[in-house]
Amino acid sequence: MIVYIANRGEIARRVIRSAKRLGIKAVVGYADCDSEMPFVREAGGSLPLGGDEAAQTYLNVSKVIEAAKKLQATHIHPGYGFLSENAAFVDAVTAAGLQFIGPSARAMRLLGDKIGSRRFLKTLSVPLLPSYEGDDQSSERLLKEAVALGFPLLIKPSAGGGGKGMYKVTHKDEFLTSLESSKRLAKAAFNDDRVFLEKLVEPARHIEVQMLADQHGNIRVFGERECSLQRRHQKVFEESPCVFLPASVRARILEASQKLGKAAEYCSAGTVEWIWDGADGIYFLEVNARLQVEHPVTEMVWGVDLVEWQLRVAQGESIADLKAEAKGHSIEARLCAEDPAQGFLPSGGKIHRLRLPEAVRVDFGYYEKNSVPPHFDSMLGKIIAFGGDREEAMNRLQSALEQTVVFGPVTNRAYLIQILKDVRVRHGLMSTNLLADIPHRFDAEGGLELIARLGRGDFVSAEADEDLDYESPWGRTLRATQEIDFEDHGELRYFHTRFADWTVPAPKRGSASSVDLGPIDQGKFLKSPMPAKVVKVLVSPAEPVKAGQTVVVLEAMKMEHQIKASVDSKVSEVKVKEGDWVPHDAVLVCWEKS
């Protein structure tokens, strides 16, 4: 057995780790920008796929299969994201004489496709939220159905997951713009622009059930995970079990999850996701017909290696005698390259210093000195803590995050710490919209003095500054001075800076998976706040522009960003076109002189 991993980053490393433990060779293909990544170095063989963007590499079915065959693979493991829930890819893998590690194309069409799964589950009497999942995908029909459902509602891509392309719409006049963005993002991320509409339940909690099935008809469920701490419909923390879930509700969702897996003749790992109203109401959300990002918390609690069992099941092994028992509590945080002080703007660039905690599990995608590219999502890795109970697990995770050091890309490390300290989170008073109410700020009273000791990659601070990595003046200095030499040549290097009257504006809030950056143009130019791809240019030369008007839409790390004018003006020159990749601070549009 030789496994080709059709993915990158931390999940590719995760599969390699379990494969090596079983004595299985794991091989990979990679984008040009990933050539120095850990997963490439750790694989038993590798080939360049040619190109940087997902559509040229990890989403290119013919390139993936060609690379797998050249590397003499017998099986393909898709990880999560990219082609992991693409039934046509499963068909192509099978047609090429390879085996897909995951559910069959039939089961994937029934469950992994969000539209198809809802139609199928209606036959099983599984509770569903009001929705529209029709074949008519015209804007006119979708708008009509949205009005019939009533607002607020969600526009959700049928393919993929991770909240990508999902939009909350509260008013009719927002619908068509959000629909266009949702379809565009879904096409770019999953090569499928079909969407469905679903009535929104607020407040709500997000509960999911892990299942594992073999080729002999055996199916197991391994408890539930609480995934209610989300930002823009993307999970930030996940934990297992949900200690606040009533026993009667738990029994219902475990039974229903196993029932639908059995009915779909499911095989391999998969997750059934549910919306819980916090009382007795539970509604089917979707099935992720693949391994989940948050699978480690289930592994920690149940003592089972889900990736190992995916590989074993692919070789025909039975799970009938698999022994597993739930013990303790586990919680996971997603460490991402993004700037909470700037509306969670994606960050990137070279990782000059990286120090990861040792007392907890860390699934991480990068080495020190790697660069974080703008072409893929912003997650750097996951930090997973285990404890005898929820409080112990949360304390261990907080301590681990406090020990984590990433110099270079701005990260959400301190934001994660703030969430863990929030009294509502500590007491389990959570919902999927709670994080919108938890502030992310840098408080400075008068001057602030920071000292960074870089020789050993650790900090000495005149004030305990947990916000160092995103909103501190030191963090700003690092971003402004991209060529600082962080190498230790046998000496400790000290940087001493003093700042006063430091203020940070409140971030602009926008639709899910789409960020409204507000007016950010400087003087006579509108510049890009990040390396990004131009997906829409909405103005032309000589066109008058109003303050607050969206001028250009950029895409970075699988999110769209609306770039707006700050004042009334007139366009003198458009410097970019749709499809261009632009660096940070690139001029996008020039204004006429007043």
Coordinates of C-alpha atoms in Angstrom, one line a residue:
M1 CA 0.0 0.0 0.0
I2 CA 1.3 3.4 -1.0
V3 CA -0.8 6.4 -0.1
Y4 CA -0.8 9.6 -2.1
I5 CA -2.0 12.5 0.1
A6 CA -4.0 15.0 -2.0
N7 CA -3.5 17.9 0.4
R8 CA -1.0 20.1 2.1
G9 CA 0.0 21.6 5.5
E10 CA -0.9 20.1 8.9
I11 CA -3.4 17.5 7.6
A12 CA -0.8 16.1 5.2
R13 CA 1.7 15.8 8.0
R14 CA -1.0 14.2 10.2
V15 CA -1.7 11.5 7.6
I16 CA 2.0 10.9 7.0
R17 CA 2.5 10.4 10.8
S18 CA -0.1 7.6 11.0
A19 CA 1.0 6.0 7.8
K20 CA 4.6 5.8 9.0
R21 CA 3.4 4.1 12.2
L22 CA 1.7 1.4 10.2
G23 CA 4.7 1.0 7.9
I24 CA 2.9 2.5 4.9
K25 CA 4.7 4.8 2.5
A26 CA 3.0 8.2 2.0
V27 CA 3.7 10.4 -1.0
V28 CA 2.6 13.9 -2.0
G29 CA 2.3 16.4 -4.8
Y30 CA 2.9 20.1 -4.0
A31 CA 2.3 23.6 -5.2
D32 CA 5.4 25.6 -6.1
C33 CA 5.0 27.8 -3.0
D34 CA 4.9 24.7 -0.8
S35 CA 8.2 23.2 -1.9
E36 CA 9.9 23.8 1.4
M37 CA 7.0 22.8 3.6
P38 CA 7.3 20.1 6.2
F39 CA 4.8 17.7 4.5
V40 CA 7.0 17.7 1.4
R41 CA 10.2 16.9 3.3
E42 CA 8.5 14.3 5.5
A43 CA 6.8 12.3 2.7
G44 CA 8.3 9.2 1.3
G45 CA 8.2 10.8 -2.2
S46 CA 7.0 14.0 -3.8
L47 CA 6.4 15.7 -7.1
P48 CA 5.7 19.3 -8.1
L49 CA 2.2 19.9 -9.4
G50 CA 3.2 23.1 -11.2
G51 CA 1.7 26.4 -10.1
D52 CA 0.7 28.2 -6.9
E53 CA -3.1 28.5 -6.9
A54 CA -5.4 25.8 -5.7
A55 CA -7.1 25.5 -9.1
Q56 CA -3.7 24.8 -10.7
T57 CA -2.6 22.3 -8.1
Y58 CA -4.6 20.7 -5.3
L59 CA -7.9 21.1 -7.1
N60 CA -6.6 19.9 -10.4
V61 CA -8.0 16.4 -10.7
S62 CA -5.9 15.3 -13.7
K63 CA -2.6 16.6 -12.1
V64 CA -3.4 15.0 -8.8
I65 CA -4.1 11.6 -10.3
E66 CA -1.1 11.9 -12.7
A67 CA 1.2 12.6 -9.7
A68 CA -0.2 9.8 -7.7
K69 CA 0.4 7.3 -10.5
K70 CA 3.9 8.6 -11.1
L71 CA 4.7 8.1 -7.4
Q72 CA 3.3 4.5 -7.7
A73 CA 0.5 5.1 -5.2
T74 CA -2.2 2.6 -4.7
H75 CA -4.5 4.8 -2.6
I76 CA -5.4 8.5 -2.3
H77 CA -6.2 10.1 1.0
P78 CA -7.9 13.5 0.4
G79 CA -7.5 15.0 3.9
Y80 CA -10.1 17.8 4.3
G81 CA -11.0 20.7 2.0
F82 CA -9.9 20.7 -1.7
L83 CA -11.2 17.5 -3.3
S84 CA -12.1 15.6 -0.2
E85 CA -15.9 15.8 -0.8
N86 CA -15.9 15.8 -4.5
A87 CA -17.7 12.7 -5.8
A88 CA -16.5 13.2 -9.4
F89 CA -13.0 13.0 -8.0
V90 CA -13.8 9.7 -6.3
D91 CA -15.0 8.4 -9.7
A92 CA -11.9 9.7 -11.4
V93 CA -9.7 8.0 -8.8
T94 CA -11.5 4.7 -9.2
A95 CA -11.4 5.0 -13.0
A96 CA -7.6 5.4 -12.8
G97 CA -7.3 2.1 -10.9
L98 CA -6.6 3.7 -7.5
Q99 CA -8.6 3.4 -4.3
F100 CA -10.1 6.4 -2.6
I101 CA -9.7 6.5 1.2
G102 CA -13.1 7.7 2.2
P103 CA -16.7 7.0 1.5
S104 CA -17.9 5.8 -1.9
A105 CA -19.0 8.3 -4.6
R106 CA -22.6 7.2 -4.0
A107 CA -22.4 7.8 -0.2
M108 CA -20.7 11.1 -0.9
R109 CA -23.4 12.2 -3.2
L110 CA -26.0 11.3 -0.7
L111 CA -24.3 12.9 2.3
G112 CA -21.3 15.0 1.4
D113 CA -23.2 17.1 -1.1
K114 CA -25.2 19.5 1.1
I115 CA -28.2 19.7 -1.3
G116 CA -28.3 15.9 -1.9
S117 CA -28.0 15.1 1.8
R118 CA -31.0 17.1 2.7
R119 CA -33.1 15.4 0.0
F120 CA -32.0 12.0 1.2
L121 CA -32.5 12.7 4.9
K122 CA -36.1 13.8 4.4
T123 CA -36.8 10.1 3.6
L124 CA -35.4 9.2 7.0
S125 CA -37.6 11.6 9.0
V126 CA -34.5 13.4 10.3
P127 CA -35.4 16.9 11.7
L128 CA -34.4 19.7 9.2
L129 CA -34.6 23.4 9.2
P130 CA -36.8 25.1 6.5
S131 CA -34.7 25.5 3.4
Y132 CA -34.5 25.7 -0.4
E133 CA -32.3 23.1 -2.2
G134 CA -33.8 23.1 -5.6
D135 CA -32.0 22.5 -9.0
D136 CA -33.0 26.0 -10.2
Q137 CA -30.0 28.0 -9.3
S138 CA -30.9 31.2 -11.1
S139 CA -30.6 34.4 -9.1
E140 CA -34.3 35.2 -9.7
R141 CA -35.5 31.8 -8.3
L142 CA -33.1 32.0 -5.3
L143 CA -34.2 35.5 -4.5
K144 CA -37.9 34.4 -4.7
E145 CA -37.2 31.4 -2.4
A146 CA -35.3 33.6 0.1
V147 CA -38.2 36.0 0.4
A148 CA -40.5 33.0 1.0
L149 CA -38.3 31.6 3.7
G150 CA -37.9 35.0 5.4
F151 CA -34.9 36.7 6.8
P152 CA -32.4 36.2 8.4
L153 CA -31.2 33.2 6.5
L154 CA -28.0 31.6 5.3
I155 CA -26.6 31.1 1.8
K156 CA -24.6 28.0 1.9
P157 CA -22.4 26.2 -0.8
S158 CA -23.5 22.7 -1.5
A159 CA -19.9 21.4 -1.7
G160 CA -17.1 21.7 0.7
G161 CA -17.2 23.1 4.3
G162 CA -15.3 25.2 6.8
G163 CA -17.8 28.1 6.4
K164 CA -16.2 29.1 3.1
G165 CA -18.7 30.9 0.9
M166 CA -21.4 30.9 3.7
Y167 CA -23.3 34.2 4.0
K168 CA -25.7 35.5 6.6
V169 CA -28.3 37.7 4.9
T170 CA -30.6 39.9 7.1
H171 CA -32.3 42.0 4.4
K172 CA -33.6 41.4 0.9
D173 CA -31.4 44.2 -0.6
E174 CA -28.2 42.3 0.6
F175 CA -29.2 39.0 -1.0
L176 CA -28.0 39.2 -4.6
T177 CA -24.6 40.7 -3.7
S178 CA -24.1 38.0 -1.1
L179 CA -25.3 35.3 -3.5
E180 CA -22.8 36.4 -6.2
S181 CA -19.9 36.3 -3.6
S182 CA -21.0 32.9 -2.3
K183 CA -21.1 31.3 -5.7
R184 CA -17.7 32.8 -6.7
L185 CA -16.0 31.6 -3.5
A186 CA -17.6 28.2 -3.7
K187 CA -16.4 27.8 -7.3
A188 CA -12.9 28.9 -6.4
A189 CA -12.6 26.7 -3.3
F190 CA -14.6 23.6 -4.4
N191 CA -15.0 23.9 -8.1
D192 CA -18.8 23.8 -7.6
D193 CA -20.9 27.0 -7.3
R194 CA -24.3 25.4 -6.3
V195 CA -25.8 26.9 -3.2
F196 CA -28.9 26.3 -1.0
L197 CA -30.8 28.5 1.4
E198 CA -31.5 27.7 5.0
K199 CA -33.5 29.5 7.7
L200 CA -31.2 30.8 10.4
V201 CA -31.7 29.8 14.1
E202 CA -30.3 32.3 16.6
P203 CA -29.0 31.8 19.2
A204 CA -27.9 28.3 18.4
R205 CA -25.2 25.8 19.3
H206 CA -23.2 23.6 16.9
I207 CA -22.9 20.0 17.9
E208 CA -21.4 17.2 15.8
V209 CA -21.0 13.4 16.0
Q210 CA -18.0 11.5 14.8
M211 CA -18.7 8.3 13.0
L212 CA -16.4 5.5 11.6
A213 CA -17.6 2.7 9.4
D214 CA -15.9 -0.2 7.6
Q215 CA -16.5 -2.1 4.4
H216 CA -18.4 -4.9 6.2
G217 CA -21.4 -2.8 7.3
N218 CA -20.1 -2.0 10.8
I219 CA -20.6 1.6 12.0
R220 CA -19.5 3.3 15.2
V221 CA -20.1 6.7 16.7
F222 CA -17.6 8.3 19.1
G223 CA -19.6 10.8 21.1
E224 CA -20.1 14.4 20.2
R225 CA -18.0 17.6 19.8
E226 CA -19.1 21.1 20.8
C227 CA -18.1 23.6 18.0
S228 CA -20.2 26.6 18.9
L229 CA -17.3 29.0 19.2
Q230 CA -17.2 30.3 15.6
R231 CA -16.3 33.5 13.8
R232 CA -18.0 34.1 10.5
H233 CA -19.2 30.5 10.5
Q234 CA -15.6 29.2 10.8
K235 CA -14.8 27.2 13.9
V236 CA -12.2 28.7 16.3
F237 CA -12.4 26.2 19.2
E238 CA -13.7 22.6 19.3
E239 CA -14.1 20.4 22.4
S240 CA -15.3 17.0 23.4
P241 CA -17.6 16.0 25.0
C242 CA -20.3 18.7 25.2
V243 CA -20.8 18.5 29.0
F244 CA -23.9 20.8 28.7
L245 CA -25.8 18.6 26.3
P246 CA -28.8 16.9 28.0
A247 CA -28.5 13.1 28.0
S248 CA -31.8 12.7 26.1
V249 CA -30.6 15.0 23.2
R250 CA -27.3 13.2 23.1
A251 CA -29.0 9.9 22.7
R252 CA -31.2 11.2 19.9
I253 CA -28.3 12.6 17.8
L254 CA -26.1 9.6 18.3
E255 CA -28.9 7.3 17.3
A256 CA -29.9 9.5 14.3
S257 CA -26.2 9.8 13.1
Q258 CA -25.7 6.1 13.2
K259 CA -29.0 5.5 11.4
L260 CA -28.2 7.8 8.5
G261 CA -24.7 6.5 8.2
K262 CA -26.1 2.9 7.9
A263 CA -28.8 4.0 5.4
A264 CA -26.1 5.6 3.2
E265 CA -23.8 2.5 3.4
Y266 CA -21.1 4.9 4.7
C267 CA -17.5 3.8 4.9
S268 CA -14.5 5.5 6.5
A269 CA -14.6 8.5 8.8
G270 CA -17.3 11.1 8.7
T271 CA -19.1 13.7 10.8
V272 CA -22.8 14.5 11.2
E273 CA -23.4 18.1 12.3
W274 CA -26.4 19.4 14.2
I275 CA -27.9 22.7 15.3
W276 CA -29.0 22.6 18.9
D277 CA -31.3 25.4 20.2
G278 CA -29.9 25.0 23.8
A279 CA -33.1 23.3 25.0
D280 CA -34.7 20.2 23.4
G281 CA -34.7 21.3 19.8
I282 CA -32.1 19.6 17.5
Y283 CA -31.9 20.0 13.7
F284 CA -29.7 18.3 11.1
L285 CA -27.1 20.7 9.7
E286 CA -24.9 18.7 7.3
V287 CA -22.7 15.7 6.9
N288 CA -19.0 16.2 6.3
A289 CA -18.1 13.0 4.3
R290 CA -14.4 13.2 5.3
L291 CA -12.1 13.6 8.2
Q292 CA -12.8 16.8 10.2
V293 CA -10.2 19.5 11.2
E294 CA -11.2 18.9 14.8
H295 CA -10.8 15.1 14.8
P296 CA -8.0 15.3 17.4
V297 CA -10.3 16.1 20.3
T298 CA -12.2 12.9 19.7
E299 CA -9.0 11.0 19.4
M300 CA -7.8 12.4 22.7
V301 CA -11.0 11.5 24.6
W302 CA -11.6 8.1 23.0
G303 CA -8.0 6.9 22.6
V304 CA -8.5 6.0 19.0
D305 CA -6.4 7.1 16.0
L306 CA -9.0 8.0 13.4
V307 CA -6.5 8.4 10.5
E308 CA -4.9 5.0 11.3
W309 CA -8.4 3.4 11.2
Q310 CA -9.1 5.1 7.9
L311 CA -6.0 3.4 6.5
R312 CA -6.9 0.1 8.1
V313 CA -10.5 0.2 6.8
A314 CA -9.2 1.0 3.3
Q315 CA -7.2 -2.3 3.5
G316 CA -10.4 -4.2 4.5
E317 CA -10.0 -4.4 8.2
S318 CA -13.1 -4.6 10.4
I319 CA -13.9 -2.2 13.2
A320 CA -16.2 -4.8 15.0
D321 CA -13.7 -5.4 17.7
L322 CA -12.3 -1.9 18.0
K323 CA -12.1 -1.1 21.7
A324 CA -12.6 2.6 22.7
E325 CA -14.0 4.3 25.8
A326 CA -14.5 8.0 26.5
K327 CA -12.4 9.5 29.3
G328 CA -11.7 13.1 30.2
H329 CA -12.1 16.2 28.2
S330 CA -10.2 17.7 25.2
I331 CA -10.3 21.2 23.6
E332 CA -8.6 22.4 20.4
A333 CA -7.7 25.9 19.2
R334 CA -7.0 26.9 15.6
L335 CA -3.9 29.1 15.3
C336 CA -4.3 31.2 12.2
A337 CA -2.3 33.8 10.3
E338 CA -4.8 36.7 10.6
D339 CA -4.9 40.1 12.3
P340 CA -7.8 40.5 14.8
A341 CA -7.0 44.3 15.0
Q342 CA -7.7 44.7 11.3
G343 CA -11.0 42.8 11.0
F344 CA -9.1 39.5 10.9
L345 CA -7.3 40.5 7.7
P346 CA -5.2 37.5 6.5
S347 CA -1.6 37.7 7.2
G348 CA 1.4 35.9 5.7
G349 CA 5.1 36.0 4.9
K350 CA 8.1 34.4 6.5
I351 CA 8.0 32.8 9.9
H352 CA 11.1 34.1 11.5
R353 CA 10.7 32.5 14.9
L354 CA 8.5 29.6 15.9
R355 CA 8.2 28.1 19.3
L356 CA 5.4 25.6 20.0
P357 CA 4.4 24.2 23.4
E358 CA 5.6 20.7 24.3
A359 CA 3.1 19.7 27.1
V360 CA 0.1 19.4 24.7
R361 CA -0.6 17.9 21.3
V362 CA 0.3 20.2 18.4
D363 CA -0.7 19.5 14.8
F364 CA 1.2 22.2 12.8
G365 CA 1.8 22.8 9.1
Y366 CA 4.9 24.9 9.1
Y367 CA 8.6 25.0 10.1
E368 CA 10.5 28.0 11.2
K369 CA 11.7 29.9 8.1
N370 CA 8.8 28.7 6.0
S371 CA 6.6 31.4 4.3
V372 CA 2.8 31.4 4.7
P373 CA 1.4 31.9 1.1
P374 CA -1.7 33.9 0.3
H375 CA -3.2 31.2 -1.9
F376 CA -4.7 28.9 0.8
D377 CA -6.6 29.3 4.0
S378 CA -5.0 31.0 7.0
M379 CA -4.8 28.1 9.5
L380 CA -1.2 27.5 10.6
G381 CA -2.0 24.6 12.8
K382 CA -3.9 23.3 15.9
I383 CA -3.1 23.2 19.6
I384 CA -5.0 20.4 21.4
A385 CA -5.1 20.0 25.2
F386 CA -6.5 17.2 27.3
G387 CA -7.5 17.1 31.0
G388 CA -9.5 15.1 33.5
D389 CA -12.4 17.6 33.1
R390 CA -13.3 20.7 31.0
E391 CA -11.6 23.2 33.4
E392 CA -8.3 21.4 33.4
A393 CA -8.3 21.0 29.7
M394 CA -9.1 24.7 29.2
N395 CA -6.4 25.8 31.6
R396 CA -3.8 23.6 29.9
L397 CA -4.8 25.0 26.5
Q398 CA -4.5 28.6 27.8
S399 CA -1.1 27.9 29.2
A400 CA 0.0 26.3 25.9
L401 CA -1.1 29.3 23.9
E402 CA 0.7 31.7 26.3
Q403 CA 3.9 29.7 25.6
T404 CA 3.4 29.8 21.8
V405 CA 5.7 32.2 19.8
V406 CA 5.2 33.1 16.1
F407 CA 7.3 36.0 14.8
G408 CA 6.5 37.1 11.3
P409 CA 2.9 36.6 10.3
V410 CA 0.4 38.2 12.6
T411 CA -1.6 35.5 14.4
N412 CA -4.8 35.2 16.4
R413 CA -2.9 33.7 19.4
A414 CA -3.8 36.5 21.9
Y415 CA -7.4 36.6 20.6
L416 CA -7.7 32.9 21.5
I417 CA -6.4 33.5 25.0
Q418 CA -9.0 36.3 25.4
I419 CA -11.7 33.9 24.5
L420 CA -10.5 31.2 26.9
K421 CA -10.6 33.8 29.7
D422 CA -14.2 34.9 29.0
V423 CA -16.5 34.0 31.8
R424 CA -19.3 33.0 29.4
V425 CA -17.0 30.5 27.7
R426 CA -15.7 29.2 31.0
H427 CA -19.3 28.6 32.2
G428 CA -20.4 27.1 28.9
L429 CA -22.9 29.9 28.0
M430 CA -22.0 29.7 24.3
S431 CA -23.7 30.1 21.0
T432 CA -22.5 30.3 17.4
N433 CA -22.7 34.1 17.5
L434 CA -21.0 34.6 20.9
L435 CA -17.6 35.6 19.5
A436 CA -19.1 38.6 17.9
D437 CA -19.5 40.0 21.4
I438 CA -16.1 39.2 22.8
P439 CA -13.8 42.2 22.2
H440 CA -10.4 41.9 20.6
R441 CA -8.4 45.0 21.6
F442 CA -5.1 46.4 22.6
D443 CA -5.4 48.7 25.6
A444 CA -2.6 51.2 26.1
E445 CA -2.7 53.9 28.8
G446 CA -0.2 56.6 27.9
G447 CA 3.2 55.2 26.8
L448 CA 4.0 51.5 26.5
E449 CA 7.5 50.1 26.7
L450 CA 8.3 46.7 25.2
I451 CA 11.5 44.8 25.1
A452 CA 11.8 41.8 22.8
R453 CA 14.7 39.4 23.4
L454 CA 15.1 37.5 20.2
G455 CA 18.2 35.5 20.6
R456 CA 16.4 32.6 22.1
G457 CA 13.0 33.4 20.7
D458 CA 11.5 34.5 24.0
F459 CA 10.1 37.7 25.4
V460 CA 10.8 40.1 28.2
S461 CA 8.2 42.8 28.6
A462 CA 8.0 45.9 30.8
E463 CA 4.3 45.2 30.9
A464 CA 2.6 41.8 30.7
D465 CA 1.5 42.1 27.1
E466 CA -0.5 39.2 25.9
D467 CA -1.4 41.1 22.8
L468 CA 2.1 41.2 21.5
D469 CA 1.6 39.2 18.4
Y470 CA -1.2 41.3 16.8
E471 CA -2.0 44.7 18.2
S472 CA 1.1 45.8 20.0
P473 CA 3.4 48.4 18.6
W474 CA 6.1 45.7 18.4
G475 CA 3.8 43.7 16.2
R476 CA 3.3 46.7 13.9
T477 CA 7.0 47.3 13.8
L478 CA 7.6 43.7 12.7
R479 CA 5.2 44.1 9.9
A480 CA 6.5 47.4 8.8
T481 CA 10.1 46.1 8.9
Q482 CA 9.9 42.9 7.0
E483 CA 13.7 42.3 6.6
I484 CA 14.7 42.3 10.2
D485 CA 17.4 39.7 10.8
F486 CA 16.2 37.4 13.5
E487 CA 19.2 35.0 13.3
D488 CA 21.1 34.3 16.5
H489 CA 24.8 34.6 15.9
G490 CA 25.7 33.8 19.4
E491 CA 24.5 37.1 20.8
L492 CA 21.2 38.2 22.4
R493 CA 19.6 41.0 20.4
Y494 CA 17.6 43.6 22.2
F495 CA 15.0 45.9 20.6
H496 CA 13.8 48.7 22.8
T497 CA 10.9 50.8 21.6
R498 CA 8.7 53.4 23.3
F499 CA 5.3 54.4 21.9
A500 CA 2.7 56.8 23.1
D501 CA -1.0 57.6 22.4
W502 CA -1.4 54.3 20.6
T503 CA -5.0 53.6 19.5
V504 CA -6.6 50.9 17.4
P505 CA -9.8 51.6 15.5
A506 CA -12.6 49.1 16.0
P507 CA -12.6 46.6 13.1
K508 CA -15.3 46.7 10.4
R509 CA -17.8 43.9 10.5
G510 CA -19.0 42.3 7.3
S511 CA -20.8 39.3 6.0
A512 CA -19.6 35.8 6.8
S513 CA -16.5 34.8 4.7
S514 CA -16.4 38.2 3.3
V515 CA -14.7 41.2 5.0
D516 CA -15.7 44.8 4.8
L517 CA -12.4 46.6 5.3
G518 CA -13.9 50.0 5.2
P519 CA -12.3 53.1 3.6
I520 CA -8.5 52.4 3.5
D521 CA -7.2 54.5 0.6
Q522 CA -4.3 56.7 1.2
G523 CA -4.2 60.2 -0.4
K524 CA -4.5 59.8 -4.2
F525 CA -4.2 56.1 -4.3
L526 CA -6.2 53.0 -3.2
K527 CA -3.7 50.3 -2.1
S528 CA -4.0 46.7 -1.3
P529 CA -3.7 45.9 2.4
M530 CA -2.3 42.4 1.7
P531 CA -1.0 40.1 -1.0
A532 CA -4.1 39.1 -2.8
K533 CA -5.9 38.2 -6.0
V534 CA -8.1 40.7 -7.7
V535 CA -11.5 39.1 -8.3
K536 CA -13.6 42.1 -9.1
V537 CA -12.9 45.7 -10.3
L538 CA -16.1 47.7 -9.9
V539 CA -15.0 51.1 -11.3
S540 CA -13.7 52.5 -14.6
P541 CA -11.6 55.6 -15.4
A542 CA -13.4 58.9 -15.2
E543 CA -16.1 57.3 -13.0
P544 CA -17.3 59.2 -10.0
V545 CA -17.0 57.3 -6.7
K546 CA -18.8 58.0 -3.4
A547 CA -17.2 57.6 0.1
G548 CA -17.8 54.1 1.3
Q549 CA -18.3 52.6 -2.2
T550 CA -16.7 49.3 -2.9
V551 CA -14.1 49.8 -5.6
V552 CA -12.2 46.5 -5.8
V553 CA -12.9 43.0 -4.3
L554 CA -9.8 41.1 -3.4
E555 CA -9.4 37.4 -2.4
A556 CA -6.8 36.2 0.0
M557 CA -6.6 32.9 2.0
K558 CA -10.1 31.8 0.7
M559 CA -11.8 35.0 1.8
E560 CA -13.1 38.0 -0.1
H561 CA -12.3 41.5 1.0
Q562 CA -14.2 44.6 -0.1
I563 CA -11.9 47.6 -0.6
K564 CA -13.7 50.9 -0.3
A565 CA -13.1 54.6 -1.1
S566 CA -12.8 56.9 1.9
V567 CA -14.0 60.1 0.2
D568 CA -16.0 61.3 -2.8
S569 CA -13.7 61.4 -5.8
K570 CA -13.2 60.4 -9.4
V571 CA -11.2 57.6 -10.9
S572 CA -8.2 58.6 -13.0
E573 CA -6.7 55.2 -13.6
V574 CA -7.3 51.6 -12.7
K575 CA -4.0 49.8 -12.2
V576 CA -5.2 46.2 -12.0
K577 CA -7.5 43.8 -13.8
E578 CA -9.5 40.9 -12.6
G579 CA -7.3 37.8 -12.1
D580 CA -4.2 39.8 -11.2
W581 CA -2.1 38.8 -8.1
V582 CA -0.9 41.9 -6.3
P583 CA 1.6 42.4 -3.4
H584 CA 0.9 44.3 -0.2
D585 CA 0.6 48.0 -0.8
A586 CA 0.2 47.7 -4.5
V587 CA -1.7 50.6 -6.0
L588 CA -5.1 49.4 -7.2
V589 CA -6.8 52.7 -8.3
C590 CA -5.7 56.3 -8.7
W591 CA -7.9 59.3 -8.0
E592 CA -8.0 62.5 -10.0
K593 CA -6.3 65.4 -8.4
S594 CA -8.7 67.9 -6.7

